[in-house]
Amino acid sequence: MPAFAARRQSLSSDPTYETRVAITPRKSRLRSDSDAAIGSPLRKSPRLCKEGGPNSSPKIDVIRKCLKSSLNLSGSPQEKRLYENFVERQTWDPREETQLRAVNEALHVSTAPTNVVCRENEQNRILDFCKKCVKEEKAGSLYVCGCPGTGKTLSMKKVQVMLVDWANKEGVQPPDILSINCTSLANMSEIFSKILGQNHSGKNSSRSTSSLQQLHNLYSQQQPGMKMILVIADELDYLITKDRAVLHDLFMLTTMPFSRCILLGVANAIDLADRFIPKLQSLNCKPMVITFCAYSKDQIINILQERLRALPYTVFQPQALELCARKVAAASGDMRKALAVCRSAIEMLIGDSVLSSLDETQDQQKPAANGTMSNQVRIDHVAAALSKVYKSPVVDIIISLPQHQQIILCSAVKLFRGGKKDTTLGELNKYYVDVCKSTSIPPVGILELSSMCRVLDDQGILKLGQSREDKLRRVTLKVDGADIVFALQGIRFFRNCLQ
């Protein structure tokens, strides 16, 4: 007995004894015995269990810290799950300023996520292209295109980090990286002076010749010790001028005999390469093309969950996130729209919380909203946010239009997908006839179609140009295609046509 008592006393003095007691499986006991043994951490309210809180139990704090230090170091998924299950998630309170600020930052467009998910395939293809150019010390060009909000810019930043890490691990000299947003250029030819300044290694440049000519001279003869340069030109479609010379000259830099330039062009226009590839191919500078498709419903859910995973509380109900992802994917697949809907839904929740607080103040006997579920963003909040983000006066006009005019707009949305800006009335008529035939609706003639397009022009939805022949009149959408999709997606007929 004395030996047993001494052993028990030595164990109790061990600082990790409480941790081992807490995580060791036990046989079932009475609640009173269990509470006395581990301090009953699971029965305490989340407010009392906050780490380091003034009213928290010292024993629970010791167990939590020991668990965090011992379990998280190993990296085992089972042990991390054990720690997450042990530590209670805080209660999400939208009226608490600190929590609200953290949620808004996580869902803001300017907040770059730590992990860019759902674009791993595109990132690896871009990275492999850059690796090949750096290894072989050869220039090359690549064109990245996709609709707005599909993760192009974020992926390019991720590729930069991955490329530098790879070069350091392989013992290869990493290239100099020059990121240019073409919208910030005062003059389109200024991009050549920026490349020259990055690649000139501090040498004095001649003012008598242009920057483009100096780059031609630099890349026409071998320069020992000159590093590779990775030029990332975002918003590349801003370089399109009437003669398109700047765009052609930029891609031609990669064809010079001793060029060290790796050009990655990024733009929203999907058909930009198709329009310029024949000319670029004749100049022997045809770029490799990688397309970022619009996000699907599952991808949007995955990205939203990844952004919210770092928060110690649950903000959205799963059904609410699914509704947001489904509607945004059907309209445009623009991730920025999904983030805007989520932030707007939180504003709706805050409004409900304020009204609930006022009701509770007036009626003290009314039971308070209990549980985390009452504080989470629900489906009705997301539905109201979707109407707020996508709703515009144009949507009401489109909903009230006659069926054939709605079919014309549906045909225009399908025709203008991929960055196309305008078309002829004859080409629009072909799409219109195809939609009508697919649903057994008799189409109208070209003259009546032209008359209906004039009505849509008067309402500010379409822009109809002038021509002697109706078929040659230019047609342009004056509203966002996402507004048309949002207005028509509630009707199964148009929803099937727009897929």
GROMACS .gro file of C-alpha atoms in nm:
model
  499
    1MET     CA    1   0.000   0.000   0.000
    2PRO     CA    2   0.269   0.262   0.076
    3ALA     CA    3   0.439   0.181  -0.256
    4PHE     CA    4   0.112   0.220  -0.445
    5ALA     CA    5   0.041   0.550  -0.271
    6ALA     CA    6   0.386   0.679  -0.354
    7ARG     CA    7   0.344   0.580  -0.719
    8ARG     CA    8   0.006   0.755  -0.733
    9GLN     CA    9   0.157   1.067  -0.580
   10SER     CA   10   0.446   1.071  -0.831
   11LEU     CA   11   0.207   1.034  -1.122
   12SER     CA   12  -0.009   1.320  -1.003
   13SER     CA   13   0.295   1.545  -0.995
   14ASP     CA   14   0.371   1.467  -1.361
   15PRO     CA   15   0.248   1.765  -1.574
   16THR     CA   16   0.130   1.536  -1.856
   17TYR     CA   17  -0.063   1.309  -1.621
   18GLU     CA   18  -0.387   1.503  -1.666
   19THR     CA   19  -0.348   1.486  -2.043
   20ARG     CA   20  -0.305   1.109  -2.042
   21VAL     CA   21  -0.599   1.072  -1.809
   22ALA     CA   22  -0.816   1.286  -2.036
   23ILE     CA   23  -0.746   1.096  -2.357
   24THR     CA   24  -0.722   0.743  -2.216
   25PRO     CA   25  -1.042   0.537  -2.276
   26ARG     CA   26  -1.227   0.452  -1.955
   27LYS     CA   27  -1.507   0.229  -1.853
   28SER     CA   28  -1.848   0.384  -1.801
   29ARG     CA   29  -1.888   0.556  -1.465
   30LEU     CA   30  -2.137   0.763  -1.287
   31ARG     CA   31  -2.161   1.121  -1.412
   32SER     CA   32  -2.047   1.255  -1.077
   33ASP     CA   33  -1.728   1.046  -1.084
   34SER     CA   34  -1.650   1.143  -1.442
   35ASP     CA   35  -1.701   1.513  -1.373
   36ALA     CA   36  -1.477   1.500  -1.072
   37ALA     CA   37  -1.200   1.322  -1.268
   38ILE     CA   38  -1.167   1.551  -1.571
   39GLY     CA   39  -1.337   1.869  -1.463
   40SER     CA   40  -1.641   1.810  -1.691
   41PRO     CA   41  -1.513   2.020  -1.984
   42LEU     CA   42  -1.794   1.919  -2.216
   43ARG     CA   43  -2.068   2.045  -1.985
   44LYS     CA   44  -1.937   2.397  -1.965
   45SER     CA   45  -2.072   2.667  -2.194
   46PRO     CA   46  -1.855   2.775  -2.489
   47ARG     CA   47  -1.815   3.118  -2.332
   48LEU     CA   48  -1.657   2.967  -2.021
   49CYS     CA   49  -1.437   2.736  -2.223
   50LYS     CA   50  -1.260   2.998  -2.433
   51GLU     CA   51  -0.889   2.943  -2.420
   52GLY     CA   52  -0.732   3.173  -2.168
   53GLY     CA   53  -1.069   3.323  -2.065
   54PRO     CA   54  -1.109   3.480  -1.723
   55ASN     CA   55  -1.366   3.226  -1.609
   56SER     CA   56  -1.208   2.918  -1.769
   57SER     CA   57  -1.097   2.630  -1.556
   58PRO     CA   58  -0.717   2.609  -1.513
   59LYS     CA   59  -0.734   2.231  -1.544
   60ILE     CA   60  -0.912   2.254  -1.881
   61ASP     CA   61  -0.659   2.509  -2.005
   62VAL     CA   62  -0.373   2.274  -1.912
   63ILE     CA   63  -0.541   1.981  -2.091
   64ARG     CA   64  -0.613   2.192  -2.397
   65LYS     CA   65  -0.256   2.321  -2.424
   66CYS     CA   66  -0.105   1.979  -2.369
   67LEU     CA   67  -0.334   1.826  -2.629
   68LYS     CA   68  -0.256   2.097  -2.880
   69SER     CA   69   0.119   2.066  -2.834
   70SER     CA   70   0.128   1.686  -2.830
   71LEU     CA   71  -0.131   1.605  -3.098
   72ASN     CA   72  -0.072   1.875  -3.358
   73LEU     CA   73   0.301   1.808  -3.375
   74SER     CA   74   0.256   1.456  -3.508
   75GLY     CA   75   0.026   1.563  -3.791
   76SER     CA   76  -0.184   1.247  -3.766
   77PRO     CA   77  -0.538   1.308  -3.901
   78GLN     CA   78  -0.690   1.092  -3.626
   79GLU     CA   79  -0.512   1.286  -3.351
   80LYS     CA   80  -0.603   1.622  -3.504
   81ARG     CA   81  -0.965   1.510  -3.524
   82LEU     CA   82  -0.948   1.411  -3.158
   83TYR     CA   83  -0.824   1.758  -3.068
   84GLU     CA   84  -1.094   1.926  -3.278
   85ASN     CA   85  -1.362   1.714  -3.113
   86PHE     CA   86  -1.227   1.787  -2.767
   87VAL     CA   87  -1.204   2.163  -2.803
   88GLU     CA   88  -1.554   2.307  -2.830
   89ARG     CA   89  -1.619   2.534  -3.130
   90GLN     CA   90  -1.703   2.885  -3.029
   91THR     CA   91  -2.056   3.009  -3.072
   92TRP     CA   92  -2.090   3.229  -3.380
   93ASP     CA   93  -2.241   3.560  -3.281
   94PRO     CA   94  -2.291   3.799  -3.578
   95ARG     CA   95  -2.330   4.092  -3.337
   96GLU     CA   96  -1.979   4.049  -3.198
   97GLU     CA   97  -1.754   4.286  -3.386
   98THR     CA   98  -1.437   4.074  -3.372
   99GLN     CA   99  -1.607   3.765  -3.513
  100LEU     CA  100  -1.789   3.964  -3.781
  101ARG     CA  101  -1.465   4.127  -3.895
  102ALA     CA  102  -1.293   3.788  -3.919
  103VAL     CA  103  -1.576   3.642  -4.130
  104ASN     CA  104  -1.588   3.942  -4.363
  105GLU     CA  105  -1.211   3.924  -4.415
  106ALA     CA  106  -1.230   3.554  -4.494
  107LEU     CA  107  -1.501   3.618  -4.755
  108HIS     CA  108  -1.352   3.932  -4.909
  109VAL     CA  109  -1.227   3.929  -5.267
  110SER     CA  110  -0.899   4.098  -5.173
  111THR     CA  111  -0.817   3.826  -4.918
  112ALA     CA  112  -0.593   3.574  -5.091
  113PRO     CA  113  -0.665   3.222  -4.960
  114THR     CA  114  -0.372   3.022  -4.827
  115ASN     CA  115  -0.464   2.733  -5.055
  116VAL     CA  116  -0.595   2.794  -5.408
  117VAL     CA  117  -0.818   2.489  -5.452
  118CYS     CA  118  -0.997   2.355  -5.762
  119ARG     CA  119  -0.728   2.488  -5.998
  120GLU     CA  120  -0.450   2.237  -5.929
  121ASN     CA  121  -0.455   2.097  -6.283
  122GLU     CA  122  -0.422   2.438  -6.448
  123GLN     CA  123  -0.151   2.544  -6.202
  124ASN     CA  124   0.052   2.231  -6.269
  125ARG     CA  125   0.032   2.280  -6.646
  126ILE     CA  126   0.153   2.640  -6.616
  127LEU     CA  127   0.427   2.536  -6.373
  128ASP     CA  128   0.547   2.255  -6.602
  129PHE     CA  129   0.567   2.502  -6.891
  130CYS     CA  130   0.777   2.743  -6.684
  131LYS     CA  131   1.001   2.462  -6.553
  132LYS     CA  132   1.073   2.345  -6.906
  133CYS     CA  133   1.166   2.696  -7.021
  134VAL     CA  134   1.393   2.752  -6.719
  135LYS     CA  135   1.564   2.413  -6.751
  136GLU     CA  136   1.630   2.447  -7.123
  137GLU     CA  137   1.699   2.823  -7.093
  138LYS     CA  138   1.461   2.885  -7.382
  139ALA     CA  139   1.198   3.155  -7.424
  140GLY     CA  140   0.831   3.072  -7.465
  141SER     CA  141   0.481   3.217  -7.450
  142LEU     CA  142   0.162   3.096  -7.287
  143TYR     CA  143  -0.186   3.247  -7.294
  144VAL     CA  144  -0.417   3.197  -6.994
  145CYS     CA  145  -0.782   3.282  -7.057
  146GLY     CA  146  -1.111   3.240  -6.876
  147CYS     CA  147  -1.421   3.423  -6.763
  148PRO     CA  148  -1.390   3.676  -6.478
  149GLY     CA  149  -1.374   3.530  -6.129
  150THR     CA  150  -1.232   3.191  -6.228
  151GLY     CA  151  -0.906   3.210  -6.027
  152LYS     CA  152  -0.659   3.312  -6.299
  153THR     CA  153  -0.477   3.584  -6.105
  154LEU     CA  154  -0.465   3.381  -5.783
  155SER     CA  155  -0.328   3.082  -5.971
  156MET     CA  156  -0.055   3.293  -6.131
  157LYS     CA  157   0.058   3.413  -5.787
  158LYS     CA  158   0.062   3.054  -5.665
  159VAL     CA  159   0.268   2.946  -5.967
  160GLN     CA  160   0.526   3.218  -5.892
  161VAL     CA  161   0.582   3.080  -5.541
  162MET     CA  162   0.592   2.720  -5.663
  163LEU     CA  163   0.842   2.805  -5.938
  164VAL     CA  164   1.082   2.979  -5.700
  165ASP     CA  165   1.059   2.691  -5.449
  166TRP     CA  166   1.127   2.439  -5.724
  167ALA     CA  167   1.429   2.634  -5.851
  168ASN     CA  168   1.579   2.656  -5.503
  169LYS     CA  169   1.532   2.283  -5.440
  170GLU     CA  170   1.677   2.183  -5.777
  171GLY     CA  171   1.970   2.423  -5.751
  172VAL     CA  172   1.855   2.607  -6.062
  173GLN     CA  173   1.882   2.984  -6.089
  174PRO     CA  174   1.525   3.119  -6.049
  175PRO     CA  175   1.410   3.367  -6.312
  176ASP     CA  176   1.345   3.733  -6.244
  177ILE     CA  177   0.968   3.781  -6.215
  178LEU     CA  178   0.792   4.087  -6.355
  179SER     CA  179   0.416   4.113  -6.293
  180ILE     CA  180   0.238   4.381  -6.496
  181ASN     CA  181  -0.128   4.477  -6.486
  182CYS     CA  182  -0.186   4.622  -6.832
  183THR     CA  183  -0.466   4.847  -6.706
  184SER     CA  184  -0.207   5.050  -6.514
  185LEU     CA  185  -0.001   5.133  -6.824
  186ALA     CA  186  -0.027   5.495  -6.934
  187ASN     CA  187   0.101   5.399  -7.278
  188MET     CA  188   0.072   5.052  -7.429
  189SER     CA  189   0.436   5.049  -7.541
  190GLU     CA  190   0.539   5.119  -7.180
  191ILE     CA  191   0.539   4.743  -7.121
  192PHE     CA  192   0.861   4.714  -7.323
  193SER     CA  193   1.042   4.971  -7.107
  194LYS     CA  194   0.937   4.774  -6.796
  195ILE     CA  195   1.076   4.451  -6.942
  196LEU     CA  196   1.394   4.630  -7.046
  197GLY     CA  197   1.440   4.777  -6.700
  198GLN     CA  198   1.402   4.434  -6.541
  199ASN     CA  199   1.632   4.258  -6.788
  200HIS     CA  200   1.899   4.525  -6.833
  201SER     CA  201   2.071   4.448  -6.502
  202GLY     CA  202   2.123   4.812  -6.410
  203LYS     CA  203   2.294   4.912  -6.737
  204ASN     CA  204   2.224   5.255  -6.874
  205SER     CA  205   1.974   5.236  -7.155
  206SER     CA  206   2.006   5.450  -7.464
  207ARG     CA  207   1.745   5.721  -7.505
  208SER     CA  208   1.800   5.752  -7.879
  209THR     CA  209   1.632   5.417  -7.953
  210SER     CA  210   1.301   5.283  -7.833
  211SER     CA  211   1.272   5.022  -7.560
  212LEU     CA  212   1.144   4.767  -7.810
  213GLN     CA  213   1.444   4.819  -8.037
  214GLN     CA  214   1.681   4.787  -7.741
  215LEU     CA  215   1.514   4.458  -7.646
  216HIS     CA  216   1.559   4.336  -8.003
  217ASN     CA  217   1.928   4.425  -7.987
  218LEU     CA  218   1.960   4.260  -7.647
  219TYR     CA  219   1.796   3.935  -7.757
  220SER     CA  220   1.972   3.923  -8.097
  221GLN     CA  221   2.314   3.849  -7.954
  222GLN     CA  222   2.429   3.618  -7.681
  223GLN     CA  223   2.462   3.780  -7.342
  224PRO     CA  224   2.661   3.562  -7.098
  225GLY     CA  225   2.522   3.554  -6.747
  226MET     CA  226   2.187   3.709  -6.837
  227LYS     CA  227   1.906   3.560  -6.625
  228MET     CA  228   1.575   3.432  -6.748
  229ILE     CA  229   1.283   3.671  -6.695
  230LEU     CA  230   0.923   3.564  -6.635
  231VAL     CA  231   0.680   3.832  -6.756
  232ILE     CA  232   0.321   3.794  -6.630
  233ALA     CA  233   0.099   4.034  -6.824
  234ASP     CA  234  -0.244   4.044  -6.659
  235GLU     CA  235  -0.544   4.198  -6.841
  236LEU     CA  236  -0.363   4.138  -7.168
  237ASP     CA  237  -0.665   4.239  -7.377
  238TYR     CA  238  -0.595   4.604  -7.284
  239LEU     CA  239  -0.296   4.589  -7.518
  240ILE     CA  240  -0.524   4.546  -7.818
  241THR     CA  241  -0.497   4.857  -8.031
  242LYS     CA  242  -0.623   4.927  -8.380
  243ASP     CA  243  -0.308   4.800  -8.547
  244ARG     CA  244  -0.249   4.532  -8.276
  245ALA     CA  245   0.124   4.597  -8.316
  246VAL     CA  246   0.201   4.605  -7.942
  247LEU     CA  247   0.047   4.262  -7.884
  248HIS     CA  248   0.231   4.111  -8.180
  249ASP     CA  249   0.563   4.267  -8.081
  250LEU     CA  250   0.524   4.139  -7.726
  251PHE     CA  251   0.482   3.777  -7.836
  252MET     CA  252   0.757   3.813  -8.093
  253LEU     CA  253   1.008   3.884  -7.814
  254THR     CA  254   0.995   3.512  -7.731
  255THR     CA  255   1.110   3.420  -8.084
  256MET     CA  256   1.437   3.613  -8.080
  257PRO     CA  257   1.744   3.385  -8.111
  258PHE     CA  258   1.887   3.462  -7.765
  259SER     CA  259   1.569   3.570  -7.590
  260ARG     CA  260   1.543   3.501  -7.216
  261CYS     CA  261   1.179   3.603  -7.189
  262ILE     CA  262   0.902   3.369  -7.068
  263LEU     CA  263   0.571   3.542  -7.140
  264LEU     CA  264   0.251   3.449  -6.955
  265GLY     CA  265  -0.043   3.650  -7.085
  266VAL     CA  266  -0.366   3.653  -6.882
  267ALA     CA  267  -0.699   3.787  -7.011
  268ASN     CA  268  -1.074   3.737  -6.979
  269ALA     CA  269  -1.132   3.711  -7.354
  270ILE     CA  270  -1.148   3.341  -7.434
  271ASP     CA  271  -1.143   3.399  -7.810
  272LEU     CA  272  -0.844   3.636  -7.803
  273ALA     CA  273  -0.606   3.359  -7.904
  274ASP     CA  274  -0.844   3.239  -8.175
  275ARG     CA  275  -0.860   3.587  -8.325
  276PHE     CA  276  -0.484   3.639  -8.322
  277ILE     CA  277  -0.344   3.287  -8.355
  278PRO     CA  278  -0.336   3.294  -8.740
  279LYS     CA  279  -0.127   3.611  -8.733
  280LEU     CA  280   0.088   3.491  -8.442
  281GLN     CA  281   0.140   3.157  -8.614
  282SER     CA  282   0.262   3.333  -8.926
  283LEU     CA  283   0.507   3.524  -8.704
  284ASN     CA  284   0.622   3.193  -8.549
  285CYS     CA  285   0.511   3.300  -8.200
  286LYS     CA  286   0.194   3.098  -8.148
  287PRO     CA  287   0.138   3.066  -7.770
  288MET     CA  288   0.028   2.764  -7.575
  289VAL     CA  289  -0.331   2.819  -7.451
  290ILE     CA  290  -0.473   2.717  -7.110
  291THR     CA  291  -0.841   2.788  -7.044
  292PHE     CA  292  -0.991   2.839  -6.697
  293CYS     CA  293  -1.351   2.719  -6.717
  294ALA     CA  294  -1.628   2.871  -6.505
  295TYR     CA  295  -1.657   2.722  -6.157
  296SER     CA  296  -1.912   2.446  -6.106
  297LYS     CA  297  -2.144   2.415  -5.808
  298ASP     CA  298  -1.921   2.165  -5.626
  299GLN     CA  299  -1.610   2.376  -5.687
  300ILE     CA  300  -1.775   2.690  -5.545
  301ILE     CA  301  -1.883   2.498  -5.234
  302ASN     CA  302  -1.529   2.363  -5.194
  303ILE     CA  303  -1.374   2.711  -5.222
  304LEU     CA  304  -1.620   2.866  -4.975
  305GLN     CA  305  -1.561   2.586  -4.725
  306GLU     CA  306  -1.185   2.628  -4.763
  307ARG     CA  307  -1.213   2.999  -4.683
  308LEU     CA  308  -1.439   2.937  -4.381
  309ARG     CA  309  -1.247   2.637  -4.245
  310ALA     CA  310  -1.000   2.850  -4.049
  311LEU     CA  311  -1.277   3.012  -3.845
  312PRO     CA  312  -1.344   2.853  -3.503
  313TYR     CA  313  -1.721   2.871  -3.553
  314THR     CA  314  -1.977   2.759  -3.809
  315VAL     CA  315  -2.126   3.055  -3.996
  316PHE     CA  316  -2.336   2.899  -4.275
  317GLN     CA  317  -2.577   2.612  -4.282
  318PRO     CA  318  -2.469   2.357  -4.547
  319GLN     CA  319  -2.795   2.402  -4.739
  320ALA     CA  320  -2.736   2.778  -4.753
  321LEU     CA  321  -2.390   2.736  -4.906
  322GLU     CA  322  -2.528   2.487  -5.158
  323LEU     CA  323  -2.801   2.729  -5.268
  324CYS     CA  324  -2.547   3.007  -5.316
  325ALA     CA  325  -2.315   2.780  -5.516
  326ARG     CA  326  -2.594   2.638  -5.730
  327LYS     CA  327  -2.734   2.977  -5.830
  328VAL     CA  328  -2.397   3.141  -5.896
  329ALA     CA  329  -2.274   2.842  -6.099
  330ALA     CA  330  -2.591   2.853  -6.309
  331ALA     CA  331  -2.561   3.227  -6.370
  332SER     CA  332  -2.191   3.284  -6.437
  333GLY     CA  333  -1.960   3.062  -6.229
  334ASP     CA  334  -1.795   3.382  -6.104
  335MET     CA  335  -1.640   3.322  -5.760
  336ARG     CA  336  -1.644   3.692  -5.683
  337LYS     CA  337  -2.023   3.688  -5.716
  338ALA     CA  338  -2.041   3.396  -5.471
  339LEU     CA  339  -1.833   3.587  -5.215
  340ALA     CA  340  -2.054   3.894  -5.259
  341VAL     CA  341  -2.366   3.681  -5.203
  342CYS     CA  342  -2.218   3.533  -4.883
  343ARG     CA  343  -2.128   3.874  -4.741
  344SER     CA  344  -2.473   4.008  -4.828
  345ALA     CA  345  -2.635   3.705  -4.659
  346ILE     CA  346  -2.443   3.784  -4.341
  347GLU     CA  347  -2.587   4.137  -4.354
  348MET     CA  348  -2.934   3.983  -4.374
  349LEU     CA  349  -2.853   3.769  -4.069
  350ILE     CA  350  -2.734   4.073  -3.875
  351GLY     CA  351  -3.060   4.250  -3.954
  352ASP     CA  352  -3.256   3.954  -3.821
  353SER     CA  353  -3.038   3.944  -3.508
  354VAL     CA  354  -3.102   4.312  -3.437
  355LEU     CA  355  -3.477   4.265  -3.472
  356SER     CA  356  -3.461   3.957  -3.251
  357SER     CA  357  -3.273   4.153  -2.984
  358LEU     CA  358  -3.536   4.425  -2.989
  359ASP     CA  359  -3.812   4.169  -2.950
  360GLU     CA  360  -3.635   4.005  -2.658
  361THR     CA  361  -3.588   4.344  -2.490
  362GLN     CA  362  -3.959   4.422  -2.519
  363ASP     CA  363  -4.067   4.078  -2.404
  364GLN     CA  364  -3.839   3.945  -2.131
  365GLN     CA  365  -4.042   3.629  -2.091
  366LYS     CA  366  -3.988   3.530  -2.453
  367PRO     CA  367  -3.726   3.250  -2.475
  368ALA     CA  368  -3.398   3.363  -2.626
  369ALA     CA  369  -3.277   3.225  -2.957
  370ASN     CA  370  -3.082   2.920  -2.850
  371GLY     CA  371  -2.813   2.713  -3.011
  372THR     CA  372  -2.575   2.785  -3.287
  373MET     CA  373  -2.827   2.708  -3.560
  374SER     CA  374  -3.028   3.023  -3.486
  375ASN     CA  375  -2.715   3.234  -3.547
  376GLN     CA  376  -2.612   3.061  -3.868
  377VAL     CA  377  -2.685   3.196  -4.216
  378ARG     CA  378  -2.991   3.013  -4.345
  379ILE     CA  379  -3.140   2.948  -4.688
  380ASP     CA  380  -3.376   3.245  -4.664
  381HIS     CA  381  -3.081   3.478  -4.597
  382VAL     CA  382  -2.896   3.349  -4.904
  383ALA     CA  383  -3.210   3.372  -5.121
  384ALA     CA  384  -3.255   3.737  -5.021
  385ALA     CA  385  -2.884   3.804  -5.085
  386LEU     CA  386  -2.904   3.645  -5.431
  387SER     CA  387  -3.192   3.875  -5.521
  388LYS     CA  388  -2.997   4.173  -5.392
  389VAL     CA  389  -2.673   4.090  -5.576
  390TYR     CA  390  -2.827   3.988  -5.909
  391LYS     CA  391  -3.148   4.186  -5.895
  392SER     CA  392  -3.159   4.498  -6.106
  393PRO     CA  393  -3.428   4.690  -6.296
  394VAL     CA  394  -3.314   4.502  -6.607
  395VAL     CA  395  -3.415   4.170  -6.450
  396ASP     CA  396  -3.773   4.287  -6.402
  397ILE     CA  397  -3.786   4.407  -6.763
  398ILE     CA  398  -3.653   4.075  -6.895
  399ILE     CA  399  -3.903   3.873  -6.689
  400SER     CA  400  -4.195   4.076  -6.830
  401LEU     CA  401  -4.087   4.044  -7.196
  402PRO     CA  402  -4.282   3.833  -7.450
  403GLN     CA  403  -4.154   3.481  -7.502
  404HIS     CA  404  -3.991   3.537  -7.843
  405GLN     CA  405  -3.797   3.838  -7.715
  406GLN     CA  406  -3.678   3.626  -7.422
  407ILE     CA  407  -3.567   3.359  -7.671
  408ILE     CA  408  -3.370   3.625  -7.860
  409LEU     CA  409  -3.188   3.724  -7.539
  410CYS     CA  410  -3.128   3.359  -7.453
  411SER     CA  411  -2.976   3.308  -7.800
  412ALA     CA  412  -2.760   3.620  -7.759
  413VAL     CA  413  -2.622   3.494  -7.424
  414LYS     CA  414  -2.524   3.161  -7.584
  415LEU     CA  415  -2.369   3.340  -7.881
  416PHE     CA  416  -2.166   3.586  -7.673
  417ARG     CA  417  -2.019   3.327  -7.437
  418GLY     CA  418  -1.642   3.314  -7.459
  419GLY     CA  419  -1.576   3.686  -7.471
  420LYS     CA  420  -1.737   3.767  -7.806
  421LYS     CA  421  -1.851   4.130  -7.807
  422ASP     CA  422  -2.089   4.161  -8.102
  423THR     CA  423  -2.237   3.971  -8.396
  424THR     CA  424  -2.461   4.021  -8.697
  425LEU     CA  425  -2.838   3.993  -8.695
  426GLY     CA  426  -2.811   3.704  -8.940
  427GLU     CA  427  -2.588   3.503  -8.706
  428LEU     CA  428  -2.818   3.579  -8.411
  429ASN     CA  429  -3.111   3.461  -8.623
  430LYS     CA  430  -2.942   3.120  -8.671
  431TYR     CA  431  -2.910   3.071  -8.294
  432TYR     CA  432  -3.267   3.191  -8.246
  433VAL     CA  433  -3.403   2.945  -8.504
  434ASP     CA  434  -3.206   2.657  -8.347
  435VAL     CA  435  -3.351   2.733  -8.001
  436CYS     CA  436  -3.703   2.749  -8.143
  437LYS     CA  437  -3.666   2.424  -8.337
  438SER     CA  438  -3.528   2.240  -8.034
  439THR     CA  439  -3.848   2.321  -7.844
  440SER     CA  440  -4.096   2.294  -8.134
  441ILE     CA  441  -4.178   2.667  -8.123
  442PRO     CA  442  -4.241   2.824  -8.467
  443PRO     CA  443  -3.974   3.091  -8.527
  444VAL     CA  444  -4.052   3.434  -8.670
  445GLY     CA  445  -3.898   3.572  -8.989
  446ILE     CA  446  -3.589   3.788  -9.012
  447LEU     CA  447  -3.793   4.109  -9.058
  448GLU     CA  448  -3.998   4.044  -8.744
  449LEU     CA  449  -3.682   3.946  -8.559
  450SER     CA  450  -3.526   4.278  -8.660
  451SER     CA  451  -3.836   4.459  -8.536
  452MET     CA  452  -3.818   4.283  -8.197
  453CYS     CA  453  -3.449   4.368  -8.168
  454ARG     CA  454  -3.537   4.734  -8.224
  455VAL     CA  455  -3.781   4.707  -7.931
  456LEU     CA  456  -3.504   4.559  -7.715
  457ASP     CA  457  -3.278   4.841  -7.831
  458ASP     CA  458  -3.534   5.098  -7.718
  459GLN     CA  459  -3.544   4.931  -7.374
  460GLY     CA  460  -3.166   4.948  -7.342
  461ILE     CA  461  -3.104   4.571  -7.350
  462LEU     CA  462  -2.962   4.534  -7.701
  463LYS     CA  463  -2.777   4.771  -7.929
  464LEU     CA  464  -2.872   4.739  -8.295
  465GLY     CA  465  -2.647   4.895  -8.556
  466GLN     CA  466  -2.731   5.036  -8.899
  467SER     CA  467  -2.694   4.862  -9.233
  468ARG     CA  468  -2.867   4.843  -9.569
  469GLU     CA  469  -2.943   4.475  -9.513
  470ASP     CA  470  -3.105   4.354  -9.192
  471LYS     CA  471  -2.882   4.046  -9.179
  472LEU     CA  472  -2.567   4.259  -9.167
  473ARG     CA  473  -2.676   4.486  -8.881
  474ARG     CA  474  -2.446   4.456  -8.580
  475VAL     CA  475  -2.599   4.338  -8.251
  476THR     CA  476  -2.441   4.399  -7.909
  477LEU     CA  477  -2.562   4.321  -7.557
  478LYS     CA  478  -2.588   4.636  -7.344
  479VAL     CA  479  -2.661   4.448  -7.018
  480ASP     CA  480  -2.468   4.186  -6.824
  481GLY     CA  481  -2.534   3.836  -6.951
  482ALA     CA  482  -2.555   3.717  -6.589
  483ASP     CA  483  -2.864   3.935  -6.540
  484ILE     CA  484  -3.032   3.765  -6.837
  485VAL     CA  485  -2.943   3.419  -6.704
  486PHE     CA  486  -3.065   3.509  -6.355
  487ALA     CA  487  -3.395   3.639  -6.492
  488LEU     CA  488  -3.461   3.335  -6.714
  489GLN     CA  489  -3.318   3.048  -6.508
  490GLY     CA  490  -3.641   3.010  -6.310
  491ILE     CA  491  -3.810   2.879  -6.626
  492ARG     CA  492  -3.712   2.520  -6.711
  493PHE     CA  493  -3.733   2.587  -7.084
  494PHE     CA  494  -3.466   2.862  -7.070
  495ARG     CA  495  -3.264   2.682  -6.806
  496ASN     CA  496  -3.220   2.387  -7.044
  497CYS     CA  497  -3.137   2.619  -7.335
  498LEU     CA  498  -2.869   2.803  -7.138
  499GLN     CA  499  -2.687   2.491  -7.020
   0.00000   0.00000   0.00000
